[in-house]
Coordinates of C-alpha atoms and ligand atoms in Angstrom, one line a residue:
M1 CA -0.1 -0.1 -0.3
F2 CA 1.3 3.5 -0.4
V3 CA 0.0 6.4 1.7
V4 CA -0.4 10.1 0.7
A5 CA -1.6 12.9 2.4
T6 CA -3.4 15.9 0.5
A7 CA -2.4 19.5 0.9
G8 CA -3.4 22.8 -0.2
H9 CA -5.9 25.7 0.6
V10 CA -9.2 25.5 1.8
D11 CA -11.8 25.0 -1.0
H12 CA -9.2 23.9 -3.8
G13 CA -11.0 20.4 -4.3
K14 CA -8.8 18.1 -2.3
S15 CA -11.9 16.3 -0.6
T16 CA -13.6 16.6 -4.0
L17 CA -10.7 15.0 -5.7
V18 CA -10.3 11.9 -3.1
R19 CA -14.1 11.4 -3.5
A20 CA -13.8 11.3 -7.3
L21 CA -10.5 9.1 -7.1
T22 CA -11.8 6.6 -4.7
G23 CA -15.7 6.8 -4.2
M24 CA -15.4 7.2 -0.9
E25 CA -16.3 10.3 1.5
P26 CA -13.4 11.7 3.2
D27 CA -15.2 13.9 5.4
R28 CA -16.5 12.0 8.1
W29 CA -18.3 14.2 10.1
A30 CA -22.0 15.5 9.8
E31 CA -20.4 18.7 10.6
E32 CA -17.9 18.9 7.8
R33 CA -20.8 17.7 5.1
R34 CA -23.3 20.1 6.4
R35 CA -20.7 23.1 6.2
G36 CA -18.9 21.3 3.2
M37 CA -15.7 21.8 4.9
T38 CA -12.9 19.4 6.2
I39 CA -12.3 20.1 9.8
D40 CA -10.3 17.0 10.8
L41 CA -8.5 14.0 9.0
G42 CA -10.4 12.0 6.4
F43 CA -9.4 8.5 5.0
A44 CA -10.1 7.0 1.4
W45 CA -8.5 4.5 -0.6
T46 CA -8.7 3.0 -4.0
T47 CA -6.8 0.6 -6.4
L48 CA -4.5 2.1 -8.9
P49 CA -4.1 1.2 -12.4
S50 CA -0.8 -1.1 -11.6
G51 CA -3.1 -2.9 -9.2
G52 CA -1.6 -1.4 -5.8
T53 CA -3.5 0.2 -3.4
V54 CA -3.4 3.9 -2.7
A55 CA -4.8 5.3 0.6
F56 CA -5.4 9.2 1.4
V57 CA -5.0 11.3 4.2
D58 CA -7.3 14.1 3.3
V59 CA -6.5 16.9 5.4
P60 CA -8.4 20.4 6.1
G61 CA -7.0 23.5 4.2
H62 CA -8.5 26.1 6.4
E63 CA -5.7 27.7 9.0
R64 CA -7.9 27.2 12.0
F65 CA -6.9 23.5 11.5
V66 CA -3.4 23.3 10.4
P67 CA -2.5 21.2 13.5
N68 CA -5.0 18.6 12.3
M69 CA -3.5 19.0 8.9
L70 CA -0.1 18.5 10.6
A71 CA -1.3 15.4 12.4
G72 CA -2.0 13.7 9.2
V73 CA 1.0 14.7 6.7
G74 CA 3.7 14.0 9.7
P75 CA 3.7 10.3 9.6
V76 CA 3.5 10.3 5.8
P77 CA 6.1 10.7 3.3
A78 CA 4.4 11.6 0.2
A79 CA 1.9 14.3 -0.8
L80 CA -0.7 15.1 -3.3
I81 CA -0.2 19.2 -3.5
V82 CA -3.9 20.7 -4.5
V83 CA -4.2 24.0 -6.1
A84 CA -7.4 25.3 -7.7
A85 CA -6.9 26.7 -11.3
D86 CA -9.3 29.4 -10.5
E87 CA -7.7 30.6 -7.7
G88 CA -4.3 30.0 -8.0
W89 CA -1.7 29.8 -5.1
M90 CA -2.6 30.9 -1.7
P91 CA -1.8 31.6 1.8
Q92 CA -2.4 27.9 3.0
S93 CA -0.9 26.6 -0.1
A94 CA 2.0 28.4 1.2
E95 CA 1.9 27.3 4.5
H96 CA 0.9 23.6 3.8
L97 CA 4.2 23.5 1.4
A98 CA 6.3 25.1 4.1
A99 CA 5.1 22.4 6.6
L100 CA 5.9 19.8 4.0
D101 CA 9.4 21.3 3.5
A102 CA 10.1 21.9 7.2
L103 CA 9.2 17.8 7.7
G104 CA 11.6 16.8 4.6
V105 CA 9.0 15.5 2.5
A106 CA 10.6 14.5 -0.6
Y107 CA 7.7 12.7 -2.7
G108 CA 4.9 14.2 -4.1
L109 CA 2.4 15.3 -6.9
L110 CA 0.7 18.7 -8.3
A111 CA -2.9 18.4 -8.8
V112 CA -4.5 21.7 -10.5
T113 CA -8.2 21.1 -10.0
R114 CA -11.0 23.0 -10.8
A115 CA -9.6 23.1 -14.4
D116 CA -12.9 23.3 -15.9
L117 CA -13.3 26.8 -14.4
A118 CA -10.4 28.3 -15.8
D119 CA -6.9 27.9 -17.3
P120 CA -4.5 25.5 -15.3
G121 CA -1.7 26.9 -16.7
P122 CA -0.9 30.1 -14.6
A123 CA -1.7 28.3 -11.2
T124 CA 0.4 25.4 -12.6
A125 CA 3.6 27.4 -13.4
R126 CA 3.2 29.4 -10.0
A127 CA 2.7 26.1 -7.9
R128 CA 5.5 23.9 -9.4
A129 CA 8.2 27.2 -8.9
E130 CA 7.2 27.4 -5.5
I131 CA 7.4 23.6 -4.8
A132 CA 10.7 23.1 -6.8
A133 CA 12.5 25.6 -4.0
T134 CA 11.4 22.9 -1.5
S135 CA 12.5 19.5 0.1
L136 CA 10.0 18.2 -2.8
G137 CA 11.8 19.6 -5.6
R138 CA 10.5 19.2 -9.4
V139 CA 7.2 17.2 -9.0
P140 CA 4.9 16.0 -11.6
A141 CA 1.4 18.1 -12.4
V142 CA -1.8 16.7 -13.8
A143 CA -4.8 19.3 -14.6
V144 CA -7.8 17.7 -13.4
S145 CA -11.4 18.4 -12.9
G146 CA -13.3 16.9 -10.0
L147 CA -16.7 17.7 -11.7
T148 CA -16.5 16.6 -15.1
G149 CA -13.6 13.8 -14.3
A150 CA -11.2 15.2 -17.0
G151 CA -7.6 14.3 -16.0
L152 CA -8.5 11.8 -13.4
P153 CA -7.0 8.8 -15.6
E154 CA -3.8 10.9 -15.7
L155 CA -3.7 11.7 -12.3
R156 CA -4.0 7.7 -11.3
A157 CA -1.3 7.0 -13.7
A158 CA 1.0 9.6 -12.2
L159 CA -0.1 8.3 -8.6
D160 CA 1.4 4.9 -9.9
R161 CA 4.5 6.3 -11.0
L162 CA 5.1 8.1 -7.5
A163 CA 4.3 4.9 -5.5
A164 CA 6.8 3.2 -7.7
E165 CA 9.2 5.9 -6.7
L166 CA 9.0 5.8 -2.9
P167 CA 11.7 3.8 -1.1
A168 CA 10.8 0.4 0.4
P169 CA 9.5 0.3 3.9
V170 CA 11.9 -1.6 6.4
V171 CA 9.5 -4.1 7.8
D172 CA 11.9 -5.4 10.2
D173 CA 12.1 -2.0 12.0
P174 CA 10.4 -1.5 15.4
V175 CA 6.8 -0.4 15.0
R176 CA 6.0 3.4 16.1
L177 CA 2.7 3.9 15.0
W178 CA 1.5 7.3 15.7
V179 CA -2.2 7.6 16.3
D180 CA -4.4 10.0 14.3
R181 CA -7.7 8.9 15.7
S182 CA -8.8 6.9 18.3
F183 CA -12.6 5.8 19.0
T184 CA -14.7 3.1 20.5
V185 CA -16.3 0.4 18.9
R186 CA -19.2 -1.2 20.8
G187 CA -18.4 -4.8 21.6
S188 CA -14.7 -4.4 20.8
G189 CA -13.7 -1.3 23.1
T190 CA -10.9 1.1 21.8
V191 CA -9.8 1.4 18.4
V192 CA -6.9 3.6 17.1
T193 CA -5.9 4.4 13.6
G194 CA -2.7 5.7 11.9
T195 CA -0.1 5.4 9.1
L196 CA 2.4 2.6 9.8
G197 CA 5.4 3.8 8.1
A198 CA 8.0 0.8 9.2
G199 CA 7.3 -2.7 10.9
R200 CA 4.9 -5.3 11.1
L201 CA 1.6 -5.6 13.5
R202 CA 0.2 -8.7 14.4
V203 CA -3.1 -9.7 16.2
G204 CA -1.8 -10.4 19.8
D205 CA 1.2 -8.2 19.8
E206 CA 2.2 -6.6 22.9
L207 CA 3.2 -2.7 22.4
E208 CA 3.9 0.0 24.5
L209 CA 2.3 3.2 24.9
A210 CA 3.9 5.9 26.9
G211 CA 2.7 6.7 30.3
A212 CA 1.0 3.2 30.4
D213 CA 2.5 0.8 33.2
E214 CA 1.5 -2.1 31.5
P215 CA 1.9 -3.2 27.5
V216 CA -1.2 -2.8 25.7
R217 CA -2.3 -5.8 23.4
V218 CA -3.5 -6.0 19.8
R219 CA -6.8 -7.5 19.6
G220 CA -7.7 -7.0 16.2
L221 CA -6.3 -5.3 13.0
H222 CA -8.4 -3.7 10.2
S223 CA -6.8 -2.2 7.1
L224 CA -8.9 -0.8 4.3
G225 CA -11.8 -1.6 6.2
A226 CA -11.2 -5.5 6.4
A227 CA -10.0 -7.6 9.5
R228 CA -6.4 -9.1 9.1
P229 CA -4.0 -11.1 11.3
E230 CA -1.2 -9.0 10.4
A231 CA -0.4 -5.8 8.6
A232 CA 2.8 -4.7 7.2
A233 CA 4.3 -1.1 6.3
V234 CA 3.3 1.3 4.6
A235 CA -0.4 0.5 5.7
R236 CA -3.0 2.7 6.9
V237 CA -4.1 0.5 10.2
A238 CA -7.2 0.4 12.6
V239 CA -5.6 -1.3 15.7
N240 CA -8.0 -2.6 18.2
L241 CA -6.7 -3.0 21.7
R242 CA -7.8 -5.2 24.5
G243 CA -8.4 -3.6 27.6
T244 CA -7.1 0.0 27.1
P245 CA -9.8 2.5 28.0
R246 CA -10.6 5.1 25.5
D247 CA -9.5 7.6 27.3
R248 CA -6.1 6.4 28.0
L249 CA -4.9 7.3 24.3
G250 CA -5.8 9.7 21.5
R251 CA -4.0 11.7 18.7
G252 CA -0.4 12.0 19.2
D253 CA 0.1 9.0 21.1
A254 CA 2.2 6.3 19.7
L255 CA 2.2 2.6 20.0
L256 CA 5.4 1.1 20.0
T257 CA 7.7 -2.0 19.8
P258 CA 8.4 -2.3 23.5
G259 CA 11.8 -1.4 24.8
R260 CA 12.9 0.4 21.8
F261 CA 12.1 4.0 22.0
H262 CA 13.7 6.3 24.4
H263 CA 10.8 8.7 25.7
T264 CA 12.6 12.2 26.1
D265 CA 11.5 15.6 27.2
L266 CA 14.6 17.0 26.2
V267 CA 16.2 17.3 22.4
D268 CA 18.9 19.2 20.9
V269 CA 17.7 19.8 17.3
R270 CA 19.3 21.6 13.9
L271 CA 16.9 24.0 12.5
A272 CA 16.5 23.3 8.7
G273 CA 17.0 25.9 6.1
D274 CA 17.8 29.5 7.0
P275 CA 16.8 29.7 10.6
A276 CA 15.2 32.9 12.0
A277 CA 17.3 34.7 13.8
D278 CA 14.9 35.1 17.0
L279 CA 12.7 32.1 17.7
P280 CA 9.7 32.9 20.1
A281 CA 10.9 31.2 23.5
T282 CA 8.0 29.2 23.2
L283 CA 6.6 27.3 20.2
T284 CA 4.7 24.0 19.3
L285 CA 6.8 20.9 18.1
H286 CA 4.8 18.9 15.7
V287 CA 6.4 15.7 15.0
G288 CA 4.5 12.1 13.8
S289 CA 1.0 13.2 14.8
A290 CA 2.0 14.9 18.0
A291 CA 1.8 18.5 18.9
V292 CA 3.6 19.5 22.2
P293 CA 4.5 23.0 23.3
V294 CA 8.2 23.3 23.7
R295 CA 10.5 25.9 25.2
V296 CA 13.2 26.7 23.1
R297 CA 16.7 27.5 24.2
P298 CA 19.1 28.9 21.2
L299 CA 22.7 27.2 21.4
G300 CA 24.4 27.5 18.0
P301 CA 23.6 29.8 14.8
D302 CA 21.4 26.7 13.9
T303 CA 20.9 24.9 16.8
V304 CA 18.9 25.0 19.7
R305 CA 17.5 23.0 22.8
L306 CA 13.8 21.9 23.0
R307 CA 12.2 21.3 26.3
L308 CA 8.8 19.5 25.6
A309 CA 5.8 19.9 27.8
R310 CA 5.6 16.2 27.8
P311 CA 8.0 13.3 26.6
L312 CA 7.9 11.6 22.9
P313 CA 9.3 8.6 22.0
L314 CA 11.8 10.4 19.6
L315 CA 14.8 9.1 17.6
V316 CA 18.2 11.0 16.4
G317 CA 17.2 12.1 12.9
D318 CA 13.5 12.5 13.3
R319 CA 12.3 15.2 11.3
A320 CA 9.8 17.8 12.9
L321 CA 8.4 21.2 12.9
L322 CA 8.1 24.2 14.9
R323 CA 5.0 26.4 14.5
D324 CA 3.9 29.6 16.6
P325 CA 0.0 28.9 17.2
G326 CA -0.3 32.4 17.8
R327 CA 1.0 33.8 14.6
H328 CA -0.5 30.9 12.5
H329 CA 2.9 30.6 11.2
V330 CA 5.6 27.6 10.5
S331 CA 8.7 28.5 12.1
G332 CA 10.7 26.0 10.4
G333 CA 11.6 22.3 10.3
V334 CA 14.0 20.7 12.6
R335 CA 15.9 17.4 12.7
V336 CA 16.7 15.6 16.2
L337 CA 20.6 15.5 16.8
D338 CA 20.3 14.3 20.2
V339 CA 17.4 12.8 22.2
S340 CA 19.2 12.3 25.6
P341 CA 21.6 15.8 25.6
P342 CA 23.6 16.6 28.9
P343 CA 22.6 19.3 31.1
L344 CA 24.1 22.5 30.6
A345 CA 24.9 23.7 34.2
R346 CA 28.4 25.1 34.0
R347 CA 29.2 28.5 32.5
G348 CA 30.0 28.4 28.7
A349 CA 28.3 24.6 28.6
A350 CA 25.8 26.1 26.2
A351 CA 28.8 27.4 23.7
A352 CA 30.7 23.9 24.2
R353 CA 27.2 22.1 23.3
A354 CA 27.0 24.4 20.3
Q355 CA 30.5 23.2 19.1
V356 CA 29.4 19.6 19.7
L357 CA 26.4 19.7 17.6
A358 CA 28.1 21.6 14.9
D359 CA 29.5 18.7 13.9
L360 CA 26.4 16.4 14.1
D361 CA 24.0 15.5 11.2
G362 CA 21.4 13.3 12.8
R363 CA 22.5 10.5 11.1
G364 CA 23.2 8.6 14.5
D365 CA 27.2 7.9 14.0
L366 CA 28.0 5.3 16.3
A367 CA 31.8 6.3 16.7
S368 CA 30.6 9.8 17.1
E369 CA 28.2 8.9 19.9
L370 CA 30.7 6.8 21.5
R371 CA 32.9 9.6 21.6
R372 CA 30.7 11.8 23.1
R373 CA 28.9 9.4 25.6
R374 CA 32.2 7.3 26.4
L375 CA 30.3 4.2 27.5
I376 CA 26.6 3.3 27.0
R377 CA 24.9 0.1 26.5
A378 CA 24.1 -0.9 22.9
G379 CA 20.2 -1.3 23.9
A380 CA 20.4 2.7 25.0
L381 CA 21.6 3.5 21.8
I382 CA 19.4 1.4 19.9
R383 CA 16.4 3.4 21.6
M384 CA 17.8 6.7 20.5
G385 CA 17.8 5.5 17.1
V386 CA 21.5 5.3 16.8
P387 CA 22.4 2.1 14.9
V388 CA 25.2 0.2 16.6
T389 CA 25.8 -2.5 14.2
A390 CA 28.7 -1.3 11.7
D391 CA 26.9 -0.4 8.6
P392 CA 29.3 -1.2 5.7
G393 CA 27.2 0.5 3.2
R394 CA 27.8 3.6 5.4
D395 CA 31.5 3.1 5.0
R396 CA 31.8 3.7 8.8
P397 CA 34.3 2.1 11.5
A398 CA 32.9 -0.9 13.2
F399 CA 33.3 0.2 17.0
A400 CA 30.6 -2.2 17.9
E401 CA 32.3 -4.8 19.9
P402 CA 31.1 -4.7 23.5
V403 CA 33.4 -4.5 26.0
A404 CA 31.4 -6.1 28.8
G405 CA 27.6 -7.4 28.4
D406 CA 26.3 -5.1 26.3
W407 CA 28.3 -1.9 27.3
L408 CA 30.0 -0.2 24.2
A409 CA 32.9 2.0 25.0
D410 CA 34.8 4.7 23.2
P411 CA 38.3 3.0 22.7
A412 CA 40.6 6.1 23.5
Y413 CA 38.2 6.4 26.8
W414 CA 38.6 2.3 27.3
R415 CA 42.3 2.8 27.3
R416 CA 42.5 5.3 29.1
L417 CA 40.2 3.6 32.0
G418 CA 42.7 0.8 31.6
E419 CA 45.4 2.9 32.6
R420 CA 43.5 4.7 35.4
L421 CA 42.7 1.4 36.9
T422 CA 46.2 0.5 37.1
E423 CA 47.0 3.5 38.7
E424 CA 44.4 3.2 41.4
V425 CA 45.3 -0.2 42.2
A426 CA 49.0 0.9 42.9
R427 CA 47.8 4.0 44.8
Y428 CA 45.5 1.7 46.9
A429 CA 48.2 -0.9 47.4
R430 CA 50.4 1.6 49.0
E431 CA 47.7 3.1 51.2
H432 CA 46.6 -0.2 52.0
P433 CA 49.7 -2.0 52.0
L434 CA 48.5 -5.1 53.9
E435 CA 45.3 -5.7 52.1
P436 CA 45.4 -8.1 49.0
G437 CA 44.2 -5.7 46.2
M438 CA 41.8 -3.1 45.9
P439 CA 38.1 -4.0 46.3
V440 CA 36.3 -4.3 42.7
D441 CA 33.5 -2.1 44.3
A442 CA 35.9 0.5 45.4
L443 CA 37.5 0.5 41.9
R444 CA 34.2 1.1 40.5
Q445 CA 33.6 4.1 42.4
R446 CA 36.9 5.6 42.0
L447 CA 36.4 5.2 38.3
A448 CA 32.9 6.3 38.2
L449 CA 31.7 3.2 36.4
P450 CA 28.0 2.2 36.5
D451 CA 28.7 -1.8 36.4
R452 CA 31.2 -4.1 38.2
A453 CA 31.4 -6.1 35.0
L454 CA 33.1 -3.1 33.5
V455 CA 35.7 -3.2 36.5
E456 CA 36.4 -6.7 35.8
A457 CA 36.7 -6.4 31.9
L458 CA 39.3 -3.6 32.6
V459 CA 41.5 -6.2 34.6
R460 CA 44.8 -7.3 32.5
P461 CA 47.7 -9.4 33.5
P462 CA 49.8 -8.6 35.7
L463 CA 46.6 -7.5 37.5
R464 CA 44.0 -10.1 38.2
I465 CA 41.0 -10.4 40.2
H466 CA 40.9 -12.5 43.3
G467 CA 38.5 -12.7 46.0
G468 CA 36.5 -9.6 44.9
R469 CA 39.8 -7.5 44.9
V470 CA 42.1 -6.5 42.1
G471 CA 45.6 -6.9 42.6
A472 CA 48.9 -7.9 41.5
A473 CA 49.1 -11.7 40.3
S474 CA 52.6 -12.6 41.6
A475 CA 54.0 -12.4 45.1
D476 CA 56.1 -9.6 44.0
A477 CA 53.1 -7.4 45.1
L478 CA 54.0 -8.0 49.0
P479 CA 54.1 -4.6 50.7
E480 CA 57.3 -3.1 50.8
P481 CA 57.8 -3.6 54.8
V482 CA 56.6 -7.0 54.7
A483 CA 58.7 -7.8 52.0
R484 CA 61.8 -6.4 53.6
A485 CA 60.7 -8.4 56.9
V486 CA 60.7 -11.7 55.0
Q487 CA 64.0 -10.7 53.5
R488 CA 65.4 -10.8 56.7
V489 CA 63.7 -14.2 57.9
R490 CA 65.4 -15.4 54.7
A491 CA 69.0 -14.5 55.5
E492 CA 68.8 -15.3 59.2
Y493 CA 66.7 -18.6 58.9
G494 CA 68.0 -19.8 55.1
D495 CA 70.3 -22.3 56.6
R496 CA 68.4 -23.7 59.3
P497 CA 65.1 -23.7 57.8
F498 CA 62.8 -25.5 60.5
R499 CA 63.9 -22.8 63.1
A500 CA 61.0 -20.7 63.4
P501 CA 61.6 -17.2 64.6
E502 CA 60.4 -16.6 68.3
A503 CA 57.7 -14.6 69.0
D504 CA 59.7 -11.6 70.0
R505 CA 61.9 -12.0 67.3
L506 CA 58.9 -11.9 65.0
V507 CA 58.0 -8.4 66.6
D508 CA 61.8 -7.1 66.2
L509 CA 61.1 -7.7 62.4
G510 CA 57.9 -6.0 62.3
L511 CA 55.8 -9.0 61.6
G512 CA 52.5 -8.6 63.3
P513 CA 49.3 -11.0 62.6
R514 CA 48.1 -8.6 59.7
E515 CA 51.8 -8.5 58.3
I516 CA 52.3 -12.1 58.7
G517 CA 48.5 -12.8 57.2
A518 CA 49.6 -10.4 54.0
A519 CA 52.8 -12.6 53.5
V520 CA 51.1 -16.0 53.8
R521 CA 48.4 -14.8 51.3
A522 CA 51.1 -13.7 49.0
G523 CA 52.9 -17.2 49.7
A524 CA 56.1 -15.5 51.1
L525 CA 55.7 -17.4 54.3
L526 CA 53.8 -20.5 55.6
R527 CA 52.2 -20.3 58.9
L528 CA 52.2 -23.5 61.2
A529 CA 50.4 -21.8 64.2
D530 CA 50.0 -18.3 65.5
N531 CA 53.2 -16.7 65.5
V532 CA 55.0 -20.0 64.4
V533 CA 56.1 -19.4 60.6
L534 CA 58.5 -20.9 58.0
L535 CA 60.0 -20.0 55.0
P536 CA 57.5 -22.0 52.1
D537 CA 60.0 -24.2 50.9
A538 CA 60.2 -25.8 54.0
L539 CA 57.5 -28.2 53.5
D540 CA 59.3 -29.7 50.7
D541 CA 62.7 -29.9 52.3
A542 CA 60.9 -31.5 55.6
V543 CA 59.5 -34.2 53.7
R544 CA 62.8 -35.3 51.9
V545 CA 64.8 -35.3 55.3
L546 CA 61.8 -37.4 56.9
A547 CA 61.8 -39.7 53.9
G548 CA 65.5 -40.5 54.6
L549 CA 64.5 -41.5 58.0
P550 CA 63.9 -45.2 59.1
Q551 CA 60.4 -45.6 58.9
P552 CA 58.0 -45.5 60.9
F553 CA 59.8 -42.6 62.6
T554 CA 58.6 -40.8 65.9
L555 CA 58.2 -37.3 66.9
S556 CA 61.4 -37.3 68.4
A557 CA 63.5 -38.7 65.6
A558 CA 61.5 -36.3 63.3
R559 CA 62.7 -33.4 65.6
Q560 CA 66.2 -34.2 65.7
A561 CA 66.3 -35.1 61.9
L562 CA 64.9 -31.6 61.1
D563 CA 66.8 -29.6 64.0
T564 CA 64.2 -28.2 65.5
T565 CA 62.0 -27.7 68.4
R566 CA 58.5 -29.3 69.5
R567 CA 57.0 -25.9 68.9
V568 CA 57.6 -26.2 65.2
A569 CA 58.0 -30.3 64.5
V570 CA 54.4 -30.7 66.1
P571 CA 52.5 -28.5 63.8
L572 CA 54.6 -29.2 61.1
L573 CA 53.8 -33.1 61.2
E574 CA 50.2 -32.1 61.4
L575 CA 50.5 -30.1 58.3
L576 CA 52.3 -32.9 56.5
D577 CA 49.5 -35.3 57.9
R578 CA 46.7 -33.5 56.3
R579 CA 48.3 -32.7 53.1
G580 CA 48.8 -36.5 52.7
A581 CA 52.6 -36.3 52.7
T582 CA 53.0 -38.5 56.0
R583 CA 50.6 -40.7 57.6
R584 CA 50.1 -40.9 61.7
L585 CA 50.0 -44.7 62.9
P586 CA 47.9 -45.7 66.1
D587 CA 51.1 -45.8 67.8
D588 CA 51.6 -42.1 67.0
A589 CA 55.0 -43.2 65.0
R590 CA 54.5 -41.7 61.3
I591 CA 55.6 -42.8 58.0
V592 CA 56.1 -40.9 54.9
V593 CA 53.6 -41.5 52.0
S594 CA 55.2 -41.8 48.9
Ligands
GDP601 N1 -16.1 23.3 -11.0 C1 -15.7 22.7 -9.9 N2 -15.7 22.5 -8.7 C2 -14.9 22.0 -7.7 C3 -13.9 20.8 -8.2 N3 -13.3 20.5 -7.1 C4 -13.8 21.0 -6.1 N4 -14.8 21.8 -6.3 C5 -15.6 22.6 -5.3 O1 -15.1 23.6 -4.8 C6 -15.6 23.3 -3.4 C7 -14.6 23.2 -2.3 O2 -14.2 21.6 -2.5 P1 -13.7 20.8 -1.3 O3 -13.3 19.4 -2.2 O4 -14.5 20.6 -0.2 O5 -12.3 21.7 -1.3 P2 -11.4 21.3 0.3 O6 -11.4 22.1 0.7 O7 -10.0 21.6 -0.7 O8 -11.3 19.9 0.3 C8 -17.0 22.3 -3.3 O9 -18.0 23.6 -3.7 C9 -16.4 21.5 -4.7 O10 -17.9 21.1 -5.1 C10 -13.7 20.9 -9.7 O11 -12.7 20.1 -10.2 N5 -14.5 21.7 -10.4
MG602 MG1 -11.6 19.1 1.9

């Protein structure tokens, strides 16, 4: 299906043309028919010569109803611009065209109506010239009469050609269905309609509705007046929602694929075209079918920050329109550059921000997003509309490899974090010489990281994580004073390895319980009992000496062979028993287990 919105001055024959093409009545309201004037959006469709379907969103032309017009054209990428041959270019012709231009609509067709009343030539020439200066560029023109039917076959053929030009919809994209109508159907409940520009809807789908705590569920789907199990973009759809009260949603709301959109009330945008030097401080932002009051804060020459009166599911790259409702004036188009911009608290922050924005183009470049955000979850970027998989077609570098979980990092920032981690661990070791490394959570806070997994991913040899702490992997990590003390133990006891330093000697050496604990954890000392320590190689040496004794041997024989005291021999043999190097027999003698 191909959806096209009408545009043009009031009474130029838009609704008449839609009626003539489709045989359907676009003016749905009794009041519209009584007054002969479109007030709200109308919907009608027909089959084209190619066999394809065109659906029209017929908009009101009167200046009072421009907001309704914008809700209709917002989600629709193609326009049928209607100008009456007898009246020519008029103020709402210009305002509607300005709106299409602001929204960046690039596909369109000119129908010069009421050609039975006047020569369509001058109106055609003027309108084509006006249109050529906008995002629509040069468009085909067809002269028609809704009264006589002249030109209608040519118009149908031109619509077919336009449909063939439109880019193929992305049916795998998430759904963002801007609601343009909501009503209640007796027995079915709430129904909303909209133009599905991308993605796919199925009966039974769960969708997200901003402001609703629970997902809403698709109970039924209609397209072109018939019930369907599914609808794929592009399509006009009516969605019956299960259990959602009618007053919970209306025009300007959006039904979304759950978890795929970031709701924001703060965006930085670029103004399209030649930005007016002085934008009013308050305007209305029109995007999709929504119209939301915004406060405007100028940043750079063509960039501003918008504070929205209510959050919207906006994406980087979205086109929107600013309008001054008081002056009935389209102030211009905007392109969303950032849907999650930083606060501007410091002095000079706005100027700095303007510099950053000057380099953004609203295309959601992953490398540039990572440079600015440094660290962010892939899911968060996707919800902002930034593609996280490298797109070879766009010739951009692939930085999309997560550093941990689904965290993406700017490579330079990540390297710097790694260096800072090393520094922090070294500093911690200096300040806490007896602890076996810096707790992971302390590091996480120190580096201001949002997730422990990031700290863990940053640890590289010679550092390692052990027992929830980050420290050096080797015994070289022994704190300086302890290392010196162990050195002296080695020097004094190296040639009589089974003589443990006496308690007062340990004190002299500066080896209290905490220092001994650190040395033992680092593998520099072996603790047999409180205040009984040996050098770590003593165990193997002892087994060798004991193996040379006649088996079994007594405690006394062992003590003499090892040239030590009971203070050492008793716990040493018990340790060897526990390790399975020796075995204690029922008579308390032992053998070395070979
Ligand atoms: N003679 C003539 N009258 C037309 C034609 N198209 C529309 N009209 C009349 O112009 C008036 C406005 O038409 P309408 O379709 O409501 O205009 P809209 O406001 O642009 O939707 C109506 O009285 C129509 O009957 C046409 O091609 N020829
Ligand atoms: Mg009308």
